[in-house]
Structure formats: C-alpha cells, structure tokens
Short mmCIF file of C-alpha atoms and ligand atoms in Angstrom, two decimals:
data_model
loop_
_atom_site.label_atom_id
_atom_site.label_comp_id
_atom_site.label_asym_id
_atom_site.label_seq_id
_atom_site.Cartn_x
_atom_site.Cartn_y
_atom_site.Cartn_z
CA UNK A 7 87.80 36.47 105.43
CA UNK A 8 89.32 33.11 104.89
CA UNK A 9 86.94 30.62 106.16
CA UNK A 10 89.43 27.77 108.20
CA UNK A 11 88.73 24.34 109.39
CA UNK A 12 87.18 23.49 112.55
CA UNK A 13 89.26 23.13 116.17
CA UNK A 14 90.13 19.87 116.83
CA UNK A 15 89.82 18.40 113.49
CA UNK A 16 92.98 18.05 110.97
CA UNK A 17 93.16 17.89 107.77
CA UNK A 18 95.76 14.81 106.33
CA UNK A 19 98.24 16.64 104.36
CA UNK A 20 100.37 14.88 101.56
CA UNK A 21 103.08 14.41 103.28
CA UNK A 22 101.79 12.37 106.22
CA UNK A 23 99.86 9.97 103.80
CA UNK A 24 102.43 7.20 103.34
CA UNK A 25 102.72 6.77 106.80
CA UNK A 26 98.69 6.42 107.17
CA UNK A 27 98.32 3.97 104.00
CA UNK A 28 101.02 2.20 105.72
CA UNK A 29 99.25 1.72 108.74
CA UNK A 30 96.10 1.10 107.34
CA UNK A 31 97.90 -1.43 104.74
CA UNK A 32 99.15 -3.32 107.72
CA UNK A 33 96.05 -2.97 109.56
CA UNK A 34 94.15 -4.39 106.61
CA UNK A 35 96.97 -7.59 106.11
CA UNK A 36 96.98 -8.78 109.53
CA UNK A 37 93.75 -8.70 110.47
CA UNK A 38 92.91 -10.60 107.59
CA UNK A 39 95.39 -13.16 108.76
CA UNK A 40 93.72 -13.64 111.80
CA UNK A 41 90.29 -14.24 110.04
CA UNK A 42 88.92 -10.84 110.29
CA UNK A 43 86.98 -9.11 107.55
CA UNK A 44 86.23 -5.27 107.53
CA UNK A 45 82.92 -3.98 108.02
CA UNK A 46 81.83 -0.22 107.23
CA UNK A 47 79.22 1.38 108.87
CA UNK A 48 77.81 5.18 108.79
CA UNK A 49 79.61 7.81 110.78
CA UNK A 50 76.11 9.25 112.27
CA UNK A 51 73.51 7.10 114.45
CA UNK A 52 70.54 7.36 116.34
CA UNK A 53 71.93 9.39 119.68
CA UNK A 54 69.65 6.75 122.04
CA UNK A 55 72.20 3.56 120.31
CA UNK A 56 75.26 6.02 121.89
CA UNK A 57 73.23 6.70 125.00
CA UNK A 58 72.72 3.18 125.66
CA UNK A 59 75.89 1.56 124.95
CA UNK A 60 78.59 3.57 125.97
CA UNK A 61 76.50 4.57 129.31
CA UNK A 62 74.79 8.03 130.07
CA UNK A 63 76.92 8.62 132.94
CA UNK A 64 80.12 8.56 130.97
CA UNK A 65 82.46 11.60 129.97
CA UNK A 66 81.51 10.56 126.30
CA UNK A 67 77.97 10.73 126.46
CA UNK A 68 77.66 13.61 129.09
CA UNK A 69 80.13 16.45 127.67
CA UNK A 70 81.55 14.76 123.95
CA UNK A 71 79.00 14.15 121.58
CA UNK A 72 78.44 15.83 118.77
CA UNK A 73 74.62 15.63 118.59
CA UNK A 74 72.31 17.75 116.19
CA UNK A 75 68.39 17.32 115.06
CA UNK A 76 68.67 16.36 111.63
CA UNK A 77 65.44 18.18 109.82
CA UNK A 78 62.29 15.61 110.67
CA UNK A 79 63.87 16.58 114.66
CA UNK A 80 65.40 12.93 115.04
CA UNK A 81 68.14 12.95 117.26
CA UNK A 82 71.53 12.25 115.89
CA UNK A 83 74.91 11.67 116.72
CA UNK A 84 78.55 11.35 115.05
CA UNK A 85 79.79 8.51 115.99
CA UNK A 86 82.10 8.95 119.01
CA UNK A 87 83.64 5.24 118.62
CA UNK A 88 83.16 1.90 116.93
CA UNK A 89 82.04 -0.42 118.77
CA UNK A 90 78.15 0.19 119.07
CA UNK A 91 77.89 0.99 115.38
CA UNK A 92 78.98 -2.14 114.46
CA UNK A 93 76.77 -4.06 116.91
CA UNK A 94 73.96 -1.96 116.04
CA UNK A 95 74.99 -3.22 112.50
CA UNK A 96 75.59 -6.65 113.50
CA UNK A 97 72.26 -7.21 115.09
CA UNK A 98 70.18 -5.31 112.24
CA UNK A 99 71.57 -7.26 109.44
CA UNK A 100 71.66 -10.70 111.72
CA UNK A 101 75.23 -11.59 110.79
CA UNK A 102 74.85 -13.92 113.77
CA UNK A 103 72.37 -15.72 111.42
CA UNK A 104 75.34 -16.10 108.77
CA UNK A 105 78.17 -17.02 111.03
CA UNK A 106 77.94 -17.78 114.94
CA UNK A 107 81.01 -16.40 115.42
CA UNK A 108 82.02 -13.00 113.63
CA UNK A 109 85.30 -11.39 113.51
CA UNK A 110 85.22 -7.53 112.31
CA UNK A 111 87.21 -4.98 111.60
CA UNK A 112 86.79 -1.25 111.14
CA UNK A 113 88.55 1.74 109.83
CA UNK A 114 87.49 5.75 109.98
CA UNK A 115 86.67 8.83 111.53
CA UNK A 116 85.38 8.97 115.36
CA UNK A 117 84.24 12.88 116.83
CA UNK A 118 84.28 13.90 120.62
CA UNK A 119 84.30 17.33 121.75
CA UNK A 120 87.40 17.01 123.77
CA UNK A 121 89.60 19.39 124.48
CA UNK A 122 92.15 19.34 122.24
CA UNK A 123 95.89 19.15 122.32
CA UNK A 124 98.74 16.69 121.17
CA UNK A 125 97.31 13.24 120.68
CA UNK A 126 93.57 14.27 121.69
CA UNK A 127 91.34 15.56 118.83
CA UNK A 128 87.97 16.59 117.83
CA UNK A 129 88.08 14.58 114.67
CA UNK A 130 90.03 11.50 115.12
CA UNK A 131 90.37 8.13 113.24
CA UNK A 132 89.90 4.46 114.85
CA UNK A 133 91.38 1.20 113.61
CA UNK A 134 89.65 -0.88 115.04
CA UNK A 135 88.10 -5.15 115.65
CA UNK A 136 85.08 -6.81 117.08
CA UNK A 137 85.43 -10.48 117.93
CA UNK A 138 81.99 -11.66 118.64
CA UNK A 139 80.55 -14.80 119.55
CA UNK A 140 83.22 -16.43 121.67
CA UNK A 141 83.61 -16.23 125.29
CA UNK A 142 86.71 -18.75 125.66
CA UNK A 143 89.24 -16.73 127.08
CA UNK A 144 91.50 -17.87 123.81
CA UNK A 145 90.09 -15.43 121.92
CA UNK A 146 91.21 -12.59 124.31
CA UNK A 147 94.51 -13.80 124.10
CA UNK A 148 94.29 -13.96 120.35
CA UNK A 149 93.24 -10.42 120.10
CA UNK A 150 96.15 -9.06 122.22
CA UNK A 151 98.49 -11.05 120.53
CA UNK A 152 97.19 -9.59 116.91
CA UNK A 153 97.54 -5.99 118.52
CA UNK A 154 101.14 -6.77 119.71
CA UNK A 155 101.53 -8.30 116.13
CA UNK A 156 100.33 -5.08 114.78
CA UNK A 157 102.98 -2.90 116.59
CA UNK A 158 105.80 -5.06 116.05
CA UNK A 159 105.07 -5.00 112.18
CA UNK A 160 104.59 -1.32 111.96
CA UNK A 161 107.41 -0.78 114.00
CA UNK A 162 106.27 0.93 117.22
CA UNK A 163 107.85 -0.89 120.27
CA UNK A 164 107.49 1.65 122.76
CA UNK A 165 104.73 0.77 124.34
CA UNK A 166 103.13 -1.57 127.31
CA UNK A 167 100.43 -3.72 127.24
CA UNK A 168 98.08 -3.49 130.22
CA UNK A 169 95.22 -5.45 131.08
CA UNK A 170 92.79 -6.01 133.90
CA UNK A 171 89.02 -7.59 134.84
CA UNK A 172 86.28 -5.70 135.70
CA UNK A 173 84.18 -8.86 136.24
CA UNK A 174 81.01 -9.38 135.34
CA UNK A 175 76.79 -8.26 135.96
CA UNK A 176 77.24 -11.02 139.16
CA UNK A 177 80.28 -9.76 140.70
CA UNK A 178 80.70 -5.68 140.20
CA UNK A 179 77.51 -4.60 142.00
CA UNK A 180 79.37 -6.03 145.24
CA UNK A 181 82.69 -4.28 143.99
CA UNK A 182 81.28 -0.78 142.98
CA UNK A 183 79.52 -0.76 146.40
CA UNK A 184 82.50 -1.27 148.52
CA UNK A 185 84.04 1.28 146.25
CA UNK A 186 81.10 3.74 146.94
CA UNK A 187 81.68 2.84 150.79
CA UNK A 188 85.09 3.71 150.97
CA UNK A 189 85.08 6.90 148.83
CA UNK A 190 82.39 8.04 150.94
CA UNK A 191 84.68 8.40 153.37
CA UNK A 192 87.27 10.52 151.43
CA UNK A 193 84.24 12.67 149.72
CA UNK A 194 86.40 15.83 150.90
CA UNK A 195 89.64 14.75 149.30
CA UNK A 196 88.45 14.36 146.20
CA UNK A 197 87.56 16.83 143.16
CA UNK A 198 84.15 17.88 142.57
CA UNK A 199 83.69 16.06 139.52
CA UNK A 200 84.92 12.87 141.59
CA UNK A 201 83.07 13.73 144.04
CA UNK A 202 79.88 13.65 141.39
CA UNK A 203 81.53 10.59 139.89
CA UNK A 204 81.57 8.75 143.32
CA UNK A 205 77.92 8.07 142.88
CA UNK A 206 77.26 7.82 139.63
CA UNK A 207 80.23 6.15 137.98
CA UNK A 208 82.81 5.56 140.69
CA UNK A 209 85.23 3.54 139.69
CA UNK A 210 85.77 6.51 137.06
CA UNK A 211 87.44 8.28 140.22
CA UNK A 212 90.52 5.37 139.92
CA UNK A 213 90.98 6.87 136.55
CA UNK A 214 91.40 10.77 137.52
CA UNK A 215 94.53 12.36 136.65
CA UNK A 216 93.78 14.90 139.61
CA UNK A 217 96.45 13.94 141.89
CA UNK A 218 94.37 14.45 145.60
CA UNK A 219 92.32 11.97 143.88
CA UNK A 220 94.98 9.50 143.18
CA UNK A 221 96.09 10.24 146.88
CA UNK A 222 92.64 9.56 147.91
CA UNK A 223 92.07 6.59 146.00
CA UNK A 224 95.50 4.89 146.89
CA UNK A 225 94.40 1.99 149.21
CA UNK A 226 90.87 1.58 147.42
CA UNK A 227 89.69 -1.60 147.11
CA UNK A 228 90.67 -3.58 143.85
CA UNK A 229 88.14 -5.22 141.72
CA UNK A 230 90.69 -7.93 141.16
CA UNK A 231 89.91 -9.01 145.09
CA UNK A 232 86.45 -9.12 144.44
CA UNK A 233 86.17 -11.27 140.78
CA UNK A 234 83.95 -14.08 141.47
CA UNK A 235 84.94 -17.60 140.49
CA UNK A 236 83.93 -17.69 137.02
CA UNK A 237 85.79 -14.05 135.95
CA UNK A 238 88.61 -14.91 137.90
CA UNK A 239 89.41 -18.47 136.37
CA UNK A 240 88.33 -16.46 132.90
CA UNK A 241 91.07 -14.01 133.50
CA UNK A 242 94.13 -16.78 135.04
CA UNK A 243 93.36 -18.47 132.07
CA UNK A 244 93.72 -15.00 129.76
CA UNK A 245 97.27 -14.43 131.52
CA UNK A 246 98.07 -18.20 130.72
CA UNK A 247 97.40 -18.20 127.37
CA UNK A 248 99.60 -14.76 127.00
CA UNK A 249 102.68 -16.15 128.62
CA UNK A 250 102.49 -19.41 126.64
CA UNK A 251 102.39 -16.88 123.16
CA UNK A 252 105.25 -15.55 124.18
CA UNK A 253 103.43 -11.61 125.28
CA UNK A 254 104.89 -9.11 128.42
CA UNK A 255 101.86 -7.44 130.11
CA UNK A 256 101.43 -5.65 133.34
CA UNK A 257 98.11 -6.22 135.21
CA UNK A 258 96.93 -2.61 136.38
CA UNK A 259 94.16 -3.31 138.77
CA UNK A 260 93.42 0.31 138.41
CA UNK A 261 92.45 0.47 134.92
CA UNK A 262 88.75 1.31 134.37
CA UNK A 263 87.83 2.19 131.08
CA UNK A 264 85.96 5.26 130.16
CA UNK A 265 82.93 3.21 128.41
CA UNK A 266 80.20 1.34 130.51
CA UNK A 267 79.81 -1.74 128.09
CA UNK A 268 82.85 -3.48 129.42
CA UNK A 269 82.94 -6.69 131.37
CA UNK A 270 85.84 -8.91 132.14
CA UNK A 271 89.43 -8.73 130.34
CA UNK A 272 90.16 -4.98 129.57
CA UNK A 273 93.19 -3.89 128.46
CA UNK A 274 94.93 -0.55 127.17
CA UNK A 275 98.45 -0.55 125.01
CA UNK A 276 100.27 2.83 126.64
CA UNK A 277 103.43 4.68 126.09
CA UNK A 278 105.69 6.93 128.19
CA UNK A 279 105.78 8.92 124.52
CA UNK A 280 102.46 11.01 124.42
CA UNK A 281 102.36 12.83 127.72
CA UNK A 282 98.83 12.85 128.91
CA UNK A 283 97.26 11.13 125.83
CA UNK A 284 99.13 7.73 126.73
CA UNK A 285 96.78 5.00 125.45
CA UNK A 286 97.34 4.12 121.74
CA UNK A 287 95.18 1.46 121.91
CA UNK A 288 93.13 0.19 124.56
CA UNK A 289 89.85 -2.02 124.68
CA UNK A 290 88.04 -5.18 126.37
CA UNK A 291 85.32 -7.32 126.81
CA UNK A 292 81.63 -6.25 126.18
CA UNK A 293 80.36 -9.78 127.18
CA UNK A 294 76.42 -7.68 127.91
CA UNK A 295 76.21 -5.45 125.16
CA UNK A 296 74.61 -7.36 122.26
CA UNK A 297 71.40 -8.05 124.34
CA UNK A 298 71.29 -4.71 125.99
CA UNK A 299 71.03 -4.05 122.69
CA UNK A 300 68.15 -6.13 121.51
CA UNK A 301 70.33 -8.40 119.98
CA UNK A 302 71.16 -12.56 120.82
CA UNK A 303 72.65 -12.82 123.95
CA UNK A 304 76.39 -13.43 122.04
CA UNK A 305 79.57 -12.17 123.99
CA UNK A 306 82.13 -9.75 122.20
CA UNK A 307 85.81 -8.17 122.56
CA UNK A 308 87.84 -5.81 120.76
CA UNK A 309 89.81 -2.80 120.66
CA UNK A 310 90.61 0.16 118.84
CA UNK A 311 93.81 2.03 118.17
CA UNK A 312 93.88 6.00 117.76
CA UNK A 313 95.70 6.21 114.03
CA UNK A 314 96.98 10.18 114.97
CA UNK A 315 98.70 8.49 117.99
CA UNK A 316 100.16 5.68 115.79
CA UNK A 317 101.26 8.45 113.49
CA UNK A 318 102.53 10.46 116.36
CA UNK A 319 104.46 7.51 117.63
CA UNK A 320 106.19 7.03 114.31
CA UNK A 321 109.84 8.80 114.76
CA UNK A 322 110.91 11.09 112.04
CA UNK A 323 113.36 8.39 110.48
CA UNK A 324 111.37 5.96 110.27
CA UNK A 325 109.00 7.56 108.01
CA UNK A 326 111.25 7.33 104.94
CA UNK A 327 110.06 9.06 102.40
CA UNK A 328 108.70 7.61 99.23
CA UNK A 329 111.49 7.75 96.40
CA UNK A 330 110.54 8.31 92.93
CA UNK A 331 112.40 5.90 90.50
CA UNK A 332 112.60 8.35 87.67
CA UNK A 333 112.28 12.23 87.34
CA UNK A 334 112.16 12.87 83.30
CA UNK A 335 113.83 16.33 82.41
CA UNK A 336 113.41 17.74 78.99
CA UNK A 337 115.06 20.82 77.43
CA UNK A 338 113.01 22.30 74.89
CA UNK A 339 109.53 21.79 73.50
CA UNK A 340 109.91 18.89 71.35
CA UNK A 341 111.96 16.89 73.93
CA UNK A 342 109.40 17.86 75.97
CA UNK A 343 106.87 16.19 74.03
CA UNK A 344 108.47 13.34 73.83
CA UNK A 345 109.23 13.15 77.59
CA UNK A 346 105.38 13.69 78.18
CA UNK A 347 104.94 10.45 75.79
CA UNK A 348 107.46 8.50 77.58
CA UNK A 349 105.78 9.30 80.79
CA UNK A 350 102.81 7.89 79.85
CA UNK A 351 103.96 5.02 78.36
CA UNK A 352 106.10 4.30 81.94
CA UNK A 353 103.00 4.98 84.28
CA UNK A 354 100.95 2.41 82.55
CA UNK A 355 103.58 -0.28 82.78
CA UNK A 356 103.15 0.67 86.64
CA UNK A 357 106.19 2.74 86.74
CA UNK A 358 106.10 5.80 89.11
CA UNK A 359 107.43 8.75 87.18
CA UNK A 360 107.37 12.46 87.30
CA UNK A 361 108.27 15.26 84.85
CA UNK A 362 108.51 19.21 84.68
CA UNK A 363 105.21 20.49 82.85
CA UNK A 364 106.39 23.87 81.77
CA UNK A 365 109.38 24.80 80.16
CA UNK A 366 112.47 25.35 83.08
CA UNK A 367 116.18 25.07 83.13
CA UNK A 368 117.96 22.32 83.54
CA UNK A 369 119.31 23.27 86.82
CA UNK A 370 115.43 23.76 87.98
CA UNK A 371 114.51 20.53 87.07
CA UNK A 372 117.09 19.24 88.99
CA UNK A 373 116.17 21.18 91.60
CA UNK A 374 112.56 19.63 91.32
CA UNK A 375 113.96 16.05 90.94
CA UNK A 376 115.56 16.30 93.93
CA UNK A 377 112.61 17.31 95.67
CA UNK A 378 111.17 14.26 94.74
CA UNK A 379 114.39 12.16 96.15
CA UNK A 380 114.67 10.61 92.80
CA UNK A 381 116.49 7.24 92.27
CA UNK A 382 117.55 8.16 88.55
CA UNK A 383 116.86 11.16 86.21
CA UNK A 384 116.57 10.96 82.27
CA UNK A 385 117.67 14.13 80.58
CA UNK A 386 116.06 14.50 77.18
CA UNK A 387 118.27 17.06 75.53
CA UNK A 388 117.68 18.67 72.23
CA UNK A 389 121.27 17.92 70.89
CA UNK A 390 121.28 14.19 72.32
CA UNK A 391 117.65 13.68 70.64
CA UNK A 392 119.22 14.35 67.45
CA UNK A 393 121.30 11.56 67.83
CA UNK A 394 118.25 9.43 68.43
CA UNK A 395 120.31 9.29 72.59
CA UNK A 396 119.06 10.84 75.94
CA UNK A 397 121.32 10.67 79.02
CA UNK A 398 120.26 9.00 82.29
CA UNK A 399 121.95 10.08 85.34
CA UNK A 400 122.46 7.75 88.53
CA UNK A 401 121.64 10.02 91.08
CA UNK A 402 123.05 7.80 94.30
CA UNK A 403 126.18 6.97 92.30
CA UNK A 404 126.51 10.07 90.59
CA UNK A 405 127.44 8.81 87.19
CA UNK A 406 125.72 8.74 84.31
CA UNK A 407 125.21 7.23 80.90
CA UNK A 408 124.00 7.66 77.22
CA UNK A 409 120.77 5.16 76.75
CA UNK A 410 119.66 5.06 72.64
CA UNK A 411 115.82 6.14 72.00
CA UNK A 412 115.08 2.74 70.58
CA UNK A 413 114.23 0.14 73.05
CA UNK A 414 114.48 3.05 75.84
CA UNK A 415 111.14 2.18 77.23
CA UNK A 416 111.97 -1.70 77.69
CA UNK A 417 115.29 -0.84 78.96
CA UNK A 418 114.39 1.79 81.52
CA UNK A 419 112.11 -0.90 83.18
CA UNK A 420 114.43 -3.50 83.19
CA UNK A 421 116.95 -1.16 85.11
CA UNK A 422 114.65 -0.39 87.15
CA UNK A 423 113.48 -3.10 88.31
CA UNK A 424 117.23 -4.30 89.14
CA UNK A 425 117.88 -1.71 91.71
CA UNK A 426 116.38 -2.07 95.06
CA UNK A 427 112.74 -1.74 95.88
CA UNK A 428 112.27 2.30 96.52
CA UNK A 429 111.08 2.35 100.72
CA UNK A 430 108.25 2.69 101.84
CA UNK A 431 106.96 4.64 105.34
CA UNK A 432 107.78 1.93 107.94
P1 LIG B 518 88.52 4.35 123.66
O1 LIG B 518 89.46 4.05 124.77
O2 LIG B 518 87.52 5.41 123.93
O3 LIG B 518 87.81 2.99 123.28
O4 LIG B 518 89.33 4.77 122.37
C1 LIG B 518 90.28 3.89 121.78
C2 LIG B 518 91.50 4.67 121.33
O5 LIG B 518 91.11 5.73 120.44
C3 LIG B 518 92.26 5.38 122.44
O6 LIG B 518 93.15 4.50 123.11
C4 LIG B 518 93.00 6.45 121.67
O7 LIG B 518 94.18 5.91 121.08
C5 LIG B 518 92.02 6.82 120.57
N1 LIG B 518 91.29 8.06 120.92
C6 LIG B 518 90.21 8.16 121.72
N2 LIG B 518 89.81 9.45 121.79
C7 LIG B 518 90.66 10.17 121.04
C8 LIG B 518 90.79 11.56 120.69
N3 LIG B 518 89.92 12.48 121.14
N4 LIG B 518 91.79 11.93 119.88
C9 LIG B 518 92.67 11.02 119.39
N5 LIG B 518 92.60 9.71 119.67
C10 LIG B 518 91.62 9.28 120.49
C11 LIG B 518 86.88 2.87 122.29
O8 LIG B 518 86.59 3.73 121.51
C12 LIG B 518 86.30 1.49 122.20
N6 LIG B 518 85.25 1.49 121.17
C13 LIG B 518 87.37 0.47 121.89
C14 LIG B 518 86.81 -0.92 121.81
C15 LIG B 518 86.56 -1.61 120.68
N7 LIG B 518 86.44 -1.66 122.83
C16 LIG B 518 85.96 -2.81 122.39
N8 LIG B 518 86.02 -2.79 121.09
#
C-alpha cells in the first residue's frame, strides 16, 4: 500500500516554487521598507493561548483545531493563525521592553480542519504583520497601504479592499445586544447554527453564506450606527488618511471577522476570482489582546494573506517560467568530462547551468534543453574538441557560432551577461 499525504494538506511541487519565492521575496522587501522585521515563532502552542485569543465561541476554536496531548498530557495545538503566537512571543520575551513600538512580520504554515476545496486547506501558509504599539489611526492606514503595495508589486490587481469598525469594549456590548434583540425576532428564519450563533457570537450570523440568513439579516442593525465617539472619529480619520494616499476601499458594514480579538478598523482584501474562498487577505485591529493576554496594555493591527490564494490568483502567464541561460550538451565521454568541468567552473561564478549526466544523443539533449527553456546551448562535440572549438547555438535566434576552448569560460559569461536578465515568476 502506498502510504499518501494527508487531506487538506499539499505538498509544494517544483514547479510552483518560483512563484512562492517570489511572493515571499516581495513579501520579505517591502515589509522591510516599511520598517518591519520578521519574527519566527513555533508552529504548536499551548491550546488555552488559542482558546483565549481567538475566542472559544469561534468556528476556529470550536470545530478547526488540530489539538493532541503531547506525552506529559499537556494540551497542544498547531497553530491555526499568527497573530496570538506572536503576541504570546512578544509578551514572553518583552520586546515592548526593547522598542515601544514593534513592527513584525511572519511567514509559514497555519492548520484548521476545514473542509477542504479550492482556496480552503487543511495545511495552509500565512504571510503575515503585527504593528504593535500605536493606536493613531496612521498606522492603519499605513498597513493597508503596504498590503495594496504588496499586490500591486506582485501583480495581482483583482481584488477590493474592504474595511469596517467593530468599535471597541465601550461601544459593542450596546451593539451586539440590539443585534441579539432583533435576531430574536427572526430565530425561525435563520439556520440552526445561526440560530446557536445568535447567542453566543451573533454578529457571526452577518457573515453566513446561508442565504435565509442573509434574507433574515438584511435590515439588521449596523455597528457603524452604533460606534461611539472615540471609534468613530478613529475610523473618519482611517478613511481620511486612505483617500489622501491615494487607496479605493469599500466600507462593508457587514464584515465581521471570524476571530474575537478584533476591535476597531477591520478590513478584508477580496476577489470575484476564488468563488467561495474570496478573502486573500483580510485582518484588523486587536486594540485588547495584549492584556487579555497578560501582557502591557499596548494596542496592535495586522493582517495576514493566504499564500495558496496568492498563488491561485497568479494567472498562468504571468508565472513565466524560469529560463536557464545555458544547457551544456556533450557527445561522447571525454567531451563529457570536460562539459562536467565547465559546469562547475560556470555555477561557481553564479552562472545557472545544466547538463545531460549520462551519455544521450544529440537530438535528446536537445530535447532536454528545451525542457529547460534554455537561452543558449553549448555543444561540445568530439570532432570540434579536436580543434580545441565547441559550437554555441542561439536558441531564440536560431543561429549559431564556433567559440575556441581557450578563454571559453570568460567569454561565455560575458555573453551572458549581455543578453537580457532571464524572467522571473511575476
Ligand atoms: P483569517 O481571516 O482567519 O485571519 O486568515 C487570514 C487569511 O488566511 C484569509 O484571508 C485567507 O486568505 C487565509 N486562510 C485562512 N484560512 C485558510 C484555509 N483554510 N486555507 C487557505 N487559506 C486560508 C487571521 O488568521 C488573522 N490572524 C489575521 C490577522 C493578523 N489579524 C490581525 N493580524
């Protein structure tokens, strides 16, 4: 029996890599621009740091978790998002102490027992940033600008930016009641899980994709009406600051987000492109979390963008494959030799280069060149070696030409570095 992977989570083949380096590259260079620095943390944590966080009565922490005893019969869990990790890490190791304000960044796997299908996962990977420290509203801005930054450099423009508040510990008690009022009312209209969810976590029921419950929930009251001074002059001034930088958004007073730490701005980055799974990126305010936490009472934002959806979102075109400048193909064993020399010689002056190990035709290592989509391919044959000559073809222009042996490896790089820059996923 062949023993296969588990449901849900993927493996990264070869040919998908460029196209993840690329947007972890780009990931890496612009956060740094805006001051952020990465930060890794474990991918398993105490369950209770999950529990508390994220909020027992969420989806996450009720049905998704992947929790097991580890063998002393702690409770553990693999981490199901980013954020509390890195608070739990930022509170631990006192990086308030360092630096009152701290800008993060984090890369890597996240695991939720969803059911999966395109765009939703079991395994799934998380680029995400924590800004924490700040509660000027600049600082939201900043963050949605870097994310629209982010898009626009890796090339992914169909998508919307949406934000919204879900005010604060002073004005959503008021808000969630009203909601719990007015659902009451529609108990019978809505699905049982809603109906569950009016109680417990109701403005989760805005959120259903059932559609009685988006019938049901059409003329609920909007948390917008009931922000109270402070979160509403917090989030004027967020839209401000985004129309003076130049950024579109919609504000979707029905957005609640499927995590219980948020407060204030939230936002999600969706596309008509992913069917169901429409948020690429989405995040928010989390101005309570540090001191649930039993950390300083410092406020935070970020976000995080799902990397498979990024990938997903990349058209075939646009993920140009990488070229190879040179393919080296050698007819017999001593030009063979001598290829595997020249190789070497090539790939530690930083040259990429590939050859045929065994002994093939000419025609096959062609064949094999091509496969690689390379730029040029030097022929070592036996008869040309004699004459101290190998022959390097041109394979865009389809010509060719007779190079001598000595010098070869000086003038190879200087050709090569005259054509164009091979392309790169993006
Ligand atoms: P989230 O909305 O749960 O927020 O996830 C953020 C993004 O991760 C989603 O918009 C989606 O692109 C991706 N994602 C989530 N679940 C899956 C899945 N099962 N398969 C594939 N992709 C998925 C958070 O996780 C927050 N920690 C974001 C945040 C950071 N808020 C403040 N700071």
């Amino acid at each position: 029996m062949n023993i296969t992977g588990i449901k849900g989570m993927n493996d990264i083949l070869p040919g998908e890599i460029a196209t993840w380096q690329f947007l972890e590259q780009e990931a890496h260079r612009i956060f740094q621009t805006y001051g952020f620095t990465e930060i890794r943390v474990p991918v398993v944590e105490k369950t209770e740091l999950f529990c508390r966080s994220i909020g027992e009565t969420t989806d996450i922490v009720e049905k998704e978790m992947y929790t097991f005893s580890d063998k002393s019969g702690n409770s553990l869990t693999l981490r199901p998002e980013g954020t509390a990790p890195v608070m739990r890490s930022f509170i631990q190791q006192k990086l308030h102490a360092q630096d009152p304000v701290s800008k993060l960044y984090y890369m890597g796997p996240m695991f939720r027992y969803e059911r999966p299908q395109k765009g939703r996962y079991r395994q799934f990977h998380q680029i995400g940033v924590e800004a924490l420290g700040v509660d000027d509203p600049k600082i939201d801005a900043q963050i949605l600008a870097m994310l629209c930054d982010y898009f626009n450099s890796v090339g992914i423009d169909d998508v919307e930016l949406h934000i919204n508040s879900l005010g604060c510990k002073e004005c959503r008690p008021a808000y969630r009641q009203a909601l719990i009022d007015y659902l009451q009312d529609r108990l019978g209209e809505l699905c049982s899980d809603c109906q569950r969810r009016s109680q417990t976590n109701p403005l989760r029921v805005l959120d259903c994709k059932v559609p009685a419950c988006q019938d049901a929930t059409v003329t609920a009251p909007s948390m917008l009406e009931h922000l109270c001074g402070d979160c509403d002059d917090h989030f004027k001034q967020v839209k401000d600051y985004l129309q003076g930088l130049g950024i579109d958004y919609t504000v979707n007073a029905r957005m609640v987000r499927g995590l219980d730490y948020y407060s204030k701005t939230t936002f999600e980055m969706v596309t008509g492109s992913l069917g169901s799974q429409n948020a690429v990126a989405a995040g928010g305010r989390y101005d309570g979390l540090i001191a649930d936490l039993g950390g300083p009472a410092l406020p935070g934002i970020g976000f995080a963008m799902g990397v498979e959806r990024l990938v997903l979102m990349k058209s075939a075109d646009q993920l140009a494959e990488q070229r190879l400048p040179l393919f080296l193909a050698a007819m017999g064993q001593q030009a063979s030799d001598r290829a595997f020399l020249l190789m070497a010689t090539l790939q530690r002056q930083g040259l990429r280069v590939e050859m045929e190990y065994s002994s093939k035709s000419l025609k096959a290592q062609m064949r094999r060149a091509g496969k690689f989509g390379a730029r040029f391919v030097l022929i070592l044959g036996e008869e040309e070696l004699a004459r101290q000559m190998v022959v390097l073809r041109d394979m865009d222009a389809g010509t060719q030409q007779e190079l001598s042996l000595v010098g070869l490896e000086e003038r190879l790089l200087e050709l090569l570095n005259e054509t164009e820059p091979e392309p790169v996923a993006g």
